[in-house]
Coordinates of C-alpha atoms and ligand atoms in Angstrom, one line a residue:
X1 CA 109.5 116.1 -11.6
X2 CA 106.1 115.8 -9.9
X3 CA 105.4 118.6 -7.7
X4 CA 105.2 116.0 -5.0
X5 CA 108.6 114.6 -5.2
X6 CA 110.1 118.1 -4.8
X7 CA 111.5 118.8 -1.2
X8 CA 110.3 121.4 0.9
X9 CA 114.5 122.1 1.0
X10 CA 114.0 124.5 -2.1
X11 CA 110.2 125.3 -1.9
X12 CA 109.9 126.7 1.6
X13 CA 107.9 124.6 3.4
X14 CA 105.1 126.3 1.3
X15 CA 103.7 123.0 0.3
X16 CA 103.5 121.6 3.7
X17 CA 100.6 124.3 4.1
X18 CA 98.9 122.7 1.2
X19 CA 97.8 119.6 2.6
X20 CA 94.4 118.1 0.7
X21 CA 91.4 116.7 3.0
X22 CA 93.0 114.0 5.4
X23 CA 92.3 111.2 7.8
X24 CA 94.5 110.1 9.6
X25 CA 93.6 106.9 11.5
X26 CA 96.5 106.0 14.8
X27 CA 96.2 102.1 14.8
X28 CA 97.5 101.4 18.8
X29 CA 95.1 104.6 19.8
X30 CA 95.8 103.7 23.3
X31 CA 99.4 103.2 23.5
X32 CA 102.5 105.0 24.5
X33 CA 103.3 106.4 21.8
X34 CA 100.2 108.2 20.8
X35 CA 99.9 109.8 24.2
X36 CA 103.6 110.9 23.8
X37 CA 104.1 111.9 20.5
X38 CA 101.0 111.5 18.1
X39 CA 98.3 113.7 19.3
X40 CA 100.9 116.1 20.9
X41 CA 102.0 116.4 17.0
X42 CA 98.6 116.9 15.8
X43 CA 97.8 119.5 18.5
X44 CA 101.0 121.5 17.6
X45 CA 100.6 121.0 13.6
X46 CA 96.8 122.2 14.6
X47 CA 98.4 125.1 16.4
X48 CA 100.6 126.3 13.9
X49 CA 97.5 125.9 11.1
X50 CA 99.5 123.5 9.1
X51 CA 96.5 120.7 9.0
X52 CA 94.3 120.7 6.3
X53 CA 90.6 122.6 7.0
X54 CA 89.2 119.2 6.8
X55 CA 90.9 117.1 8.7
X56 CA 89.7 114.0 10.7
X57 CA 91.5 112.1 13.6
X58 CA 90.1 108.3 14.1
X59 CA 91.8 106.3 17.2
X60 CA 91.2 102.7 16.3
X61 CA 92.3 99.8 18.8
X62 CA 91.0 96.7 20.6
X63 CA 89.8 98.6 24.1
X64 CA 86.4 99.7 23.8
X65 CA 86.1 103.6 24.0
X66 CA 83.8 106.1 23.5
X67 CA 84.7 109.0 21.1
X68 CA 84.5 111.1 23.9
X69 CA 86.3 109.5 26.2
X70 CA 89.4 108.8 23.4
X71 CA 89.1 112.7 22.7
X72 CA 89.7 112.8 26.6
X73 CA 92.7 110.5 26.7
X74 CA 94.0 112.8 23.6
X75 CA 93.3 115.9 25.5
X76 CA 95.2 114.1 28.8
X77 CA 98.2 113.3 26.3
X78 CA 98.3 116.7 25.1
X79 CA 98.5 118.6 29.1
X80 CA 101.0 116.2 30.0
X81 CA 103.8 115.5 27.0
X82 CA 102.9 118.5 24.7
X83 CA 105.6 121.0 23.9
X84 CA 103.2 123.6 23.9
X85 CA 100.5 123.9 26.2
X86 CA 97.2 122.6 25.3
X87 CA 95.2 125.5 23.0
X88 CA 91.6 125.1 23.4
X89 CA 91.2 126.7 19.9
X90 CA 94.0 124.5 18.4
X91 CA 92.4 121.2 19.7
X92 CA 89.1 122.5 19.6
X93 CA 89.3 122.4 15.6
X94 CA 90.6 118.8 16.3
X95 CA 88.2 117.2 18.7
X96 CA 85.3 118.5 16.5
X97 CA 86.5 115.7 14.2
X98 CA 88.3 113.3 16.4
X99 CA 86.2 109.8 16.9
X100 CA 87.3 106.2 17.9
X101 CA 86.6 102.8 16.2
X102 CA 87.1 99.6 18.3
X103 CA 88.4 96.1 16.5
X104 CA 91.4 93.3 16.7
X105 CA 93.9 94.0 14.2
X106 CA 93.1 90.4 12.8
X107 CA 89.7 91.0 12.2
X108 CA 89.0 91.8 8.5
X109 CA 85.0 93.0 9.7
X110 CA 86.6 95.4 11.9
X111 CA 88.3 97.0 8.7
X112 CA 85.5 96.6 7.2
X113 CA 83.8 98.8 9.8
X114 CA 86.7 101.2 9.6
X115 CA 85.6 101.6 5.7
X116 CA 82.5 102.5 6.2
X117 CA 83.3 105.1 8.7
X118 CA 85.5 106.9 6.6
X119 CA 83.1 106.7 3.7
X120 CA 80.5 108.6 5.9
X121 CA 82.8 111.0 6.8
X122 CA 83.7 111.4 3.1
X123 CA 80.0 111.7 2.7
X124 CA 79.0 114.0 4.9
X125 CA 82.2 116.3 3.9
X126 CA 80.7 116.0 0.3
X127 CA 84.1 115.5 -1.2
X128 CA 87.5 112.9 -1.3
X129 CA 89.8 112.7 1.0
X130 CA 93.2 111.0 1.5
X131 CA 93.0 108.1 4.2
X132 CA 96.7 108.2 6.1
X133 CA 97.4 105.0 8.6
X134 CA 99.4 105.4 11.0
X135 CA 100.6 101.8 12.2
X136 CA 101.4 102.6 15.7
X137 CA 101.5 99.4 17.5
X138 CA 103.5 96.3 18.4
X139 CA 105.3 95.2 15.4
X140 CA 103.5 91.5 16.3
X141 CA 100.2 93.1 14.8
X142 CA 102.2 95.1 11.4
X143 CA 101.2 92.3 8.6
X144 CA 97.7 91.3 10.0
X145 CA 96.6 95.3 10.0
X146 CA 98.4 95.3 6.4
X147 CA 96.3 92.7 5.1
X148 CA 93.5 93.8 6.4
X149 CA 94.2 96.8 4.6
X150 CA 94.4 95.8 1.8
X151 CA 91.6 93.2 2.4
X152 CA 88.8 95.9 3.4
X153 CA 89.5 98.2 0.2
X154 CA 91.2 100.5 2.3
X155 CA 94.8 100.4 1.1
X156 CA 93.7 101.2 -2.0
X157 CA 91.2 104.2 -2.4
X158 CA 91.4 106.5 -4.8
X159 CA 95.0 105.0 -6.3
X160 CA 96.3 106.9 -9.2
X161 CA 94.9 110.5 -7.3
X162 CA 97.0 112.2 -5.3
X163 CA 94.9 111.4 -2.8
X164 CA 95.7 107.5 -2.7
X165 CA 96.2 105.8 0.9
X166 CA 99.1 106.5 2.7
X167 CA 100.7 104.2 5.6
X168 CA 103.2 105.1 8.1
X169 CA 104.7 102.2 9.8
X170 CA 106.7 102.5 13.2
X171 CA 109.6 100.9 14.2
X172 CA 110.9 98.0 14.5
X173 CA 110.9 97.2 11.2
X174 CA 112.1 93.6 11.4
X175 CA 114.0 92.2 14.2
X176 CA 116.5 90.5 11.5
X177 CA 117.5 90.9 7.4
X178 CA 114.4 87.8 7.2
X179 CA 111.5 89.4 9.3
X180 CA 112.3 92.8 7.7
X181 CA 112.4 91.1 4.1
X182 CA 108.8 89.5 4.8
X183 CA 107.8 92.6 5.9
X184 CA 108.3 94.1 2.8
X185 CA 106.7 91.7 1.3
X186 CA 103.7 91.8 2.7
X187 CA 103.9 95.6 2.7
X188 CA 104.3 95.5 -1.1
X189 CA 101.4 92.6 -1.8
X190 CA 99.1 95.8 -1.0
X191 CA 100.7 98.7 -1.3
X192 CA 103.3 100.3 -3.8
X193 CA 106.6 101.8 -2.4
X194 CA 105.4 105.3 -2.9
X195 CA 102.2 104.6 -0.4
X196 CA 104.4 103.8 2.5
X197 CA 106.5 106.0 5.3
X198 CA 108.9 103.7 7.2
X199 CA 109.2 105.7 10.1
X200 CA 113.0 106.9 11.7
X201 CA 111.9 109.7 14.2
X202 CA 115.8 110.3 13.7
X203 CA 115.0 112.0 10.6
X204 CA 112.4 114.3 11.4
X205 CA 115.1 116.2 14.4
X206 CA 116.0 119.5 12.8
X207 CA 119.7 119.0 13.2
X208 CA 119.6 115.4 11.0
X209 CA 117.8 117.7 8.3
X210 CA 121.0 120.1 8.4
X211 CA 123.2 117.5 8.1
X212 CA 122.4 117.8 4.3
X213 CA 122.1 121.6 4.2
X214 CA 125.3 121.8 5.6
X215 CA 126.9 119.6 3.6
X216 CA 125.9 120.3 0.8
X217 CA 124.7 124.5 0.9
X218 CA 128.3 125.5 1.8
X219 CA 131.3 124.9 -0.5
X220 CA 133.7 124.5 2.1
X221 CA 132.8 121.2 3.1
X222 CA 132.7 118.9 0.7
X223 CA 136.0 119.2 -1.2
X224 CA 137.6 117.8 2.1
X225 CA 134.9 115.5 3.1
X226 CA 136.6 112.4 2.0
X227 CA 139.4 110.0 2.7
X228 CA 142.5 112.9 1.9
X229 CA 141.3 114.9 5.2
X230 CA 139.6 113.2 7.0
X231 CA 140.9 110.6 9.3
X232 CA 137.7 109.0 11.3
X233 CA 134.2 109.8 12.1
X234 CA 132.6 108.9 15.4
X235 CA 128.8 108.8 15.7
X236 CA 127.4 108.4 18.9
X237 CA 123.9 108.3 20.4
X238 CA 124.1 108.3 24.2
X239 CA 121.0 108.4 26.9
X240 CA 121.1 109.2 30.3
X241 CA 117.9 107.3 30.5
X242 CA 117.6 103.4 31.7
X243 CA 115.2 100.7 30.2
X244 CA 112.7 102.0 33.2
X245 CA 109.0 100.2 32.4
X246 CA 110.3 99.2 28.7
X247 CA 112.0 96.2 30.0
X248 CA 109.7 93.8 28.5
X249 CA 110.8 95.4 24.7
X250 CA 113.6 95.9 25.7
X251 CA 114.6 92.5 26.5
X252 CA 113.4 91.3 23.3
X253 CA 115.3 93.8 21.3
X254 CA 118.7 95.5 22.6
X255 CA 120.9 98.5 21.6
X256 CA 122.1 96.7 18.3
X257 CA 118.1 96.5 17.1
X258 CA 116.6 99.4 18.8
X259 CA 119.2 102.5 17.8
X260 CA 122.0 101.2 16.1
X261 CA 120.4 99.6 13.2
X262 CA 118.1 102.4 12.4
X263 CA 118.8 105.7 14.0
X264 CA 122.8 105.5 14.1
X265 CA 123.2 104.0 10.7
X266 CA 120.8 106.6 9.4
X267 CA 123.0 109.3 10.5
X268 CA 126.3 107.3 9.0
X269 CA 124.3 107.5 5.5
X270 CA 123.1 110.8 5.8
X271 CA 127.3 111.8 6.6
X272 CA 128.8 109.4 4.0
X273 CA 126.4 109.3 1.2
X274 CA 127.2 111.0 -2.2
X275 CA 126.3 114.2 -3.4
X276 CA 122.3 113.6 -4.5
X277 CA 121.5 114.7 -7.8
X278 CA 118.6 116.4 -6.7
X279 CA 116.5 116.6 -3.3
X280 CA 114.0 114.7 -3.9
X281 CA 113.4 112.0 -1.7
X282 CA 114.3 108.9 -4.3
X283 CA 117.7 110.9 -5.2
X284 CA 118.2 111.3 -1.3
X285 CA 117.4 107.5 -0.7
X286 CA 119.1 105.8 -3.5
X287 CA 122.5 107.5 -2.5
X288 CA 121.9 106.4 1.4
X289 CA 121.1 102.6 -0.5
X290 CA 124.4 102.7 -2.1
X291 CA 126.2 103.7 0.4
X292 CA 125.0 101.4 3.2
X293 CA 125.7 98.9 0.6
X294 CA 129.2 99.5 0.6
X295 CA 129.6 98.9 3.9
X296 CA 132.2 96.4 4.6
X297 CA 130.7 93.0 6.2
X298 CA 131.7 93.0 9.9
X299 CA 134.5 90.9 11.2
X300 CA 132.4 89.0 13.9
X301 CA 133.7 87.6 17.3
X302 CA 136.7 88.4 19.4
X303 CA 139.1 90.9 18.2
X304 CA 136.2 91.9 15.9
X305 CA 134.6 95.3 15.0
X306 CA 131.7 95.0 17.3
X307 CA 131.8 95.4 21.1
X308 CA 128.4 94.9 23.4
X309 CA 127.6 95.5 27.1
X310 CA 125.3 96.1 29.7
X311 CA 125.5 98.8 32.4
X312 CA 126.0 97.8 36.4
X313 CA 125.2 99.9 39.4
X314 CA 126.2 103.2 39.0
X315 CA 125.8 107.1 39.5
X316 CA 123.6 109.5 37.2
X317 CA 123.4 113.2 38.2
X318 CA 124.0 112.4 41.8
X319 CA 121.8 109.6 41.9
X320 CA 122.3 105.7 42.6
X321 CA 121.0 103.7 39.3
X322 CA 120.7 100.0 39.5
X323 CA 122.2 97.6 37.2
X324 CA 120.8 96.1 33.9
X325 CA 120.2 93.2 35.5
X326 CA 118.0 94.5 38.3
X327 CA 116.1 96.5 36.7
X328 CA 111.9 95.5 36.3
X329 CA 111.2 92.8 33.8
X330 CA 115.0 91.8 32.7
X331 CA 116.3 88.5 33.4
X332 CA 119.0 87.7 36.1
X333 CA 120.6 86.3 33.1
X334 CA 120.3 88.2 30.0
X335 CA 121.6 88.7 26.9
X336 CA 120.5 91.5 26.0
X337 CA 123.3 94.3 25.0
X338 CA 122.2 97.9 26.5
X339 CA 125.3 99.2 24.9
X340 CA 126.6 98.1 21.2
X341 CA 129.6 100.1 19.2
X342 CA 130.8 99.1 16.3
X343 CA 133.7 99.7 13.6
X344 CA 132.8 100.2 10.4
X345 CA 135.0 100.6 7.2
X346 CA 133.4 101.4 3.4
X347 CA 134.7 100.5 0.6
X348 CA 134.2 103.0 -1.8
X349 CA 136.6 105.5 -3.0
X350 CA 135.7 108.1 -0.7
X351 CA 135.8 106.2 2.5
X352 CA 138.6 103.8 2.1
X353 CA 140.6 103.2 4.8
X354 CA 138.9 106.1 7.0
X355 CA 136.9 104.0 10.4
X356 CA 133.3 104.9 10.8
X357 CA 132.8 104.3 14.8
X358 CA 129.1 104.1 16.0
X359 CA 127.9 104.0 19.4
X360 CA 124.7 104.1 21.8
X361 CA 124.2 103.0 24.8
X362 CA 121.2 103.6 27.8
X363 CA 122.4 104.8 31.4
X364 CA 125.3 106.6 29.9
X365 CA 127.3 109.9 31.4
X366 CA 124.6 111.9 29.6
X367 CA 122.2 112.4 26.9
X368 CA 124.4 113.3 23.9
X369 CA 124.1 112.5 20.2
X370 CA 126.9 113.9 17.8
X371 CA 128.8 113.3 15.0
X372 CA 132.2 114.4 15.0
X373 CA 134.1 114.7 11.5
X374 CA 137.8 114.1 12.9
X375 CA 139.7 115.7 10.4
X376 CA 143.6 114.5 10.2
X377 CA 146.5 116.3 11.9
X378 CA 148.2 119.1 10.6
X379 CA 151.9 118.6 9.8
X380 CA 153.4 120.5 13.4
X381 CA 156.7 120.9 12.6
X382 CA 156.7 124.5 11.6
X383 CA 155.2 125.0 15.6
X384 CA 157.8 122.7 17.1
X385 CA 160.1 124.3 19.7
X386 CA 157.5 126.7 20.9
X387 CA 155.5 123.6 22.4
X388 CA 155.9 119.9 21.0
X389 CA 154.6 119.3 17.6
X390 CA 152.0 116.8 19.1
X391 CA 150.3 120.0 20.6
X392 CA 148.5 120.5 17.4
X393 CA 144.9 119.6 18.0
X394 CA 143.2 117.9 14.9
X395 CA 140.8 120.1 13.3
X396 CA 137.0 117.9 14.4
X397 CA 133.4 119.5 12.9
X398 CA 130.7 118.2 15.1
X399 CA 126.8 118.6 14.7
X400 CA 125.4 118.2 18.0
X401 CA 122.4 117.0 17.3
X402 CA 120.7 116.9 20.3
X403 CA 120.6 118.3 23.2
X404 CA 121.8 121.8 22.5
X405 CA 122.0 121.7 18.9
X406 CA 124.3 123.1 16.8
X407 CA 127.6 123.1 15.3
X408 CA 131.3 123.1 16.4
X409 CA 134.8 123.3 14.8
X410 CA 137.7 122.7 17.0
X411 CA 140.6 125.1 15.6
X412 CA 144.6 125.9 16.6
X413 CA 145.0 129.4 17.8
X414 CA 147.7 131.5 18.7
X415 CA 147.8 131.8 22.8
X416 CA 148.7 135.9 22.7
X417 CA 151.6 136.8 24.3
X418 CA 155.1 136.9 23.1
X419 CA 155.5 133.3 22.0
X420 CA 153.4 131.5 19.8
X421 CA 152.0 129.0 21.5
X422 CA 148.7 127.3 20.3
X423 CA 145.6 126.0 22.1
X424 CA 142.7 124.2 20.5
X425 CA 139.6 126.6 20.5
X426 CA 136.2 125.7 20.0
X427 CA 133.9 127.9 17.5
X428 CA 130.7 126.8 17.7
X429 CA 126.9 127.8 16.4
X430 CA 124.2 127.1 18.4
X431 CA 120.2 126.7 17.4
X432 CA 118.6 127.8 20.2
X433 CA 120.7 131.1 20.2
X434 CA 120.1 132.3 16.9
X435 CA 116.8 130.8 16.0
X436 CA 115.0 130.2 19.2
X437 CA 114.4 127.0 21.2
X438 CA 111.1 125.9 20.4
X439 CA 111.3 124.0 17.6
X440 CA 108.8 121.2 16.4
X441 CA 109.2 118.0 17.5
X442 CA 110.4 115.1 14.6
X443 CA 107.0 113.7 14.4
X444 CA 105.4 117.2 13.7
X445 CA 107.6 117.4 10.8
X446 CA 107.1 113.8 9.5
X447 CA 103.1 113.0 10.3
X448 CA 102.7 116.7 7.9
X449 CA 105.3 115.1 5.3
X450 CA 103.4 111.7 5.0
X451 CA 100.2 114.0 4.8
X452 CA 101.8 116.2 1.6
X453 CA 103.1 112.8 0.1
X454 CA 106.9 113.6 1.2
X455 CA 109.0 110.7 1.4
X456 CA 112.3 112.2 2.0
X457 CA 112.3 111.8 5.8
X458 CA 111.3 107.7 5.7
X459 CA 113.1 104.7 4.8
X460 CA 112.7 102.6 1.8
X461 CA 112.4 99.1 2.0
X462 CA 115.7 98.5 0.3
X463 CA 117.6 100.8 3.1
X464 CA 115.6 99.1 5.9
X465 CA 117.2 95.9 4.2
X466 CA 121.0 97.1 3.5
X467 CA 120.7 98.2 7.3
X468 CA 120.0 94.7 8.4
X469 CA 122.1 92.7 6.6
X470 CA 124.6 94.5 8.1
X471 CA 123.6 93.8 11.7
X472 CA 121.9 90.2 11.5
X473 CA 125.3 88.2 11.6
X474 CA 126.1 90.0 14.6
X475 CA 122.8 89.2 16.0
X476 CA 123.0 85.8 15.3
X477 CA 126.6 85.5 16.4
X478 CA 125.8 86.9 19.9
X479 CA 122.8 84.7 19.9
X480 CA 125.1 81.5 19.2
X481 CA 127.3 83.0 22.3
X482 CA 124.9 83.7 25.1
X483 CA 126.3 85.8 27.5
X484 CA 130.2 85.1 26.6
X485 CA 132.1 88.6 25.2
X486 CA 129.1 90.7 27.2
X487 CA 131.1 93.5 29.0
X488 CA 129.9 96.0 31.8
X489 CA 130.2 99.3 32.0
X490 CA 128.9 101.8 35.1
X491 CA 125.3 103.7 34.6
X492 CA 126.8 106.9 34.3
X493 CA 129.9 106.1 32.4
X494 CA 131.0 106.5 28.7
X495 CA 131.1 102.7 27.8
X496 CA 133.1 99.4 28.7
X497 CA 136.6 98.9 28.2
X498 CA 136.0 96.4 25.3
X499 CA 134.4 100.0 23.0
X500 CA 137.9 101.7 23.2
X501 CA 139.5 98.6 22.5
X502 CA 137.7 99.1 18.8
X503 CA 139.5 102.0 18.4
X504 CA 142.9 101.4 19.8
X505 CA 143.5 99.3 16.3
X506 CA 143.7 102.6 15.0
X507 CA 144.9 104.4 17.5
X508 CA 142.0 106.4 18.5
X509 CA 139.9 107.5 20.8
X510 CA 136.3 108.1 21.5
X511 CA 135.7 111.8 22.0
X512 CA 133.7 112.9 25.2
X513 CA 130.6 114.7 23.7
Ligands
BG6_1 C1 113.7 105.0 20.2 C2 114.1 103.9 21.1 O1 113.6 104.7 18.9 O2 114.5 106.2 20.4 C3 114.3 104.3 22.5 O3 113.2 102.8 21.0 C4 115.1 105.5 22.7 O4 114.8 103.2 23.3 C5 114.6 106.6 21.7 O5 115.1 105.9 24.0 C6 115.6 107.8 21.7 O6 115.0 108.8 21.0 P1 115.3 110.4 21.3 O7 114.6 111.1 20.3 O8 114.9 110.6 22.7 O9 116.8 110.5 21.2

């Protein structure tokens, strides 16, 4: 195996200090997320002396800005989202080789441009370096700034090196199973699989990472991971946050698109998938494939496996929050879902017969994402007459993974005294306790993996694609229906109704996080 394709899982993260000569160009310099995530992660990856000694930072957009006054904005970005306060050594070493390029994203001289200002810089360094794109814009823009790639030369310098052209590509990918098909397409008419980084911030977040070490590192867990102990799994992804100015996005794309399809399915794979024969990132990826692929198609419509909603007026943290439908930018009559959960069964002969529930929603109770392994109930008859049997809790392993990460494992205990009464305890392992709370953010993490040629951490095309073709019949349904079957649910509640209707077929629950 290619020293590449190993994962930093068994090297350390040794390699991650061995990045070659890099630019990284941010297409969408100016946006949102540059300011909030980009160039804090390039200040903290500067910080913690894991970019390469010659590394280059090129803003491109259509505004036209001065190279200092982009290294301004960046500095600006840095002060107000950073983790870590702004270092004037960290992003001193930054700015010295930070500059802006202005063009459309249509515009095959403005690549052209681009080129040549990467050759100079190669030229003036007096040696090759890798060209990393970071696609950072609104996914209107993706294909044109692909072609135009692949037009100008760009896409693909120095192929067959290891320093070949990279491309990181945010989400959405696709806003259906066609859009994200055509997407590949056009992604793979100029680059090859192994030159692009589908971005799931999901991914990068420490606790998604454990998922696999803990699975997989201790032998407890997998001998009962499967359909002989365990009796459901809930995933959920809950904000406290509303639409606030993302309405227009928003309104275009809905829980379903914007978390369910990527992030929560993501974390279904990551808990489902088969044992990898190896960690590197093509073993990792063709297991989550195969496994999203044996997801049973969803039974649309009423009585189905999907429920949708939007929150009303509510209460969050002693606060009045308006309603969906009166919040900036959203139509008094939209369709869009700020809430989706779903009921998932896969047919393999693991999972059979055990419901995979997933859930997100905005202006929820509070910010919680989990996934909680509900293991089935322990026969109580041996404890019954001391309490009823029904007091036995079911064992549940949940990884919290964010806020306050870590991991719990709800157990029966003896209540001392003279009787033996039980009470479900929780035992639980926290990351901030034991290793400290300032971790790096996902986008550290995965901008210094696209840079070392680490693909582990992105999706493939063909996962991006066994996603959709899950979701886009239930897209297109609820399309077909307008606003018929949309329930409500309070900002600052767990849900509607119509979510723990999903799991009364099974007579379940959803589990407060
Ligand atoms: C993004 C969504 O992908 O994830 C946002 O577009 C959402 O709507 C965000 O708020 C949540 O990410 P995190 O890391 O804050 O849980």
């Amino acid at each position: 195996m290619a020293e590449s394709q190993r994962h930093p899982f068994l090297h350390g993260l040794s390699k991650h200090r061995g990045a070659p000569p890099t630019v990284v160009v941010i297409f969408g310099a100016s946006g949102d997320l540059t300011a909030r995530k980009l160039i804090p992660a390039v200040h903290n990856l500067s910080h913690d002396s894991l970019l390469p000694a010659d590394f280059y930072l090129v803003g491109y957009g259509r505004k036209a800005l001065l190279d200092d006054e982009f290294r301004g904005m960046a500095a600006e970005a840095i002060r107000e989202f950073s983790r870590r306060e702004l270092n004037p050594e960290a992003w001193g070493r930054v700015a010295a080789h930070t500059s802006y390029v202005a063009g459309g994203y249509d515009e095959r001289p403005a690549f052209e441009k681009l080129a040549a200002h990467i050759d100079a810089i190669e030229q003036k360094l007096g040696r090759e370096v890798q060209r990393l794109f970071y696609i950072s814009t609104p996914p209107s823009v993706f294909a044109p700034i692909i072609i135009n790639l692949g037009a100008s030369g760009l896409a693909g310098k120095h192929l067959g090196t290891p320093l070949h052209s990279k491309v990181i590509i945010e989400k959405p990918f696709g806003k259906d199973l066609a859009s994200a098909r055509e997407l590949n397409r056009t992604i793979r008419s100029v680059f090859a699989e192994n030159q692009v980084y589908r971005i799931d911030h999901y991914l990068g977040k420490e606790t998604v990472q454990d998922l696999l070490v803990q699975r997989f590192a201790n032998a407890i867990f997998e001998p009962l991971w499967n359909r002989n102990f365990i009796d459901s799994v809930q995933i959920t992804v809950a904000e406290e946050v509303g639409v606030g100015m993302r309405g227009g996005y928003y309104e275009q794309s809905g829980c379903l698109r914007d978390m369910i399809q990527n992030h929560t399915m993501q974390l279904l794979a990551l808990t489902a998938m088969e044992p990898p024969g190896s960690l590197d990132a093509e073993s990792i990826r063709d297991e989550k494939v195969k496994v999203l692929n044996a997801i049973q198609p969803l039974t649309i419509g009423p009585a189905g496996d999907v429920a949708r909603a939007q929150y009303a007026m509510g209460m969050i943290g002693g606060k009045a929050a308006v309603g969906y439908l009166d919040e900036a930018g959203i139509a008094v009559d939209s369709n869009t879902e700020t809430y989706a959960a779903l009921r998932l069964s896969i047919n393999n002969w693991r999972w059979q017969g055990v419901p995979f529930y997933l859930r997100s929603g905005k202006r929820m109770a509070r910010r919680a994402s989990e996934i909680a392994i509900n293991f089935r109930r322990p026969p109580g008859t041996l404890f019954a007459g001391q309490t009823t049997r029904f007091d036995l809790a079911a064992n549940t392993l949940s990884f919290q993974i964010q806020p306050d990460e870590g991991l719990s494992l709800i157990l029966n205990t003896k209540v001392p005294g003279l009787e033996t009464r039980t009470q479900p305890v929780k035992m639980s392992f926290r990351y901030a306790t034991t290793f400290g709370s300032n971790t790096a953010e996902a986008y550290e993490r995965l901008v210094l993996d696209a840079m070392v040629g680490d693909g582990t951490l992105f999706i493939r095309g063909d996962e991006a694609e066994a996603s959709w073709k899950l979701c886009t019949p239930v897209l297109d349904y609820w399309r077909s229906v307008g606003r018929s079957g949309m329930d409500a649910y309070s900002a600052g509640s767990w849900g509607p109704p119509s979510a723990d209707v999903l799991l009364a077929k099974h007579h379940h629950g959803w589990r407060q996080p």
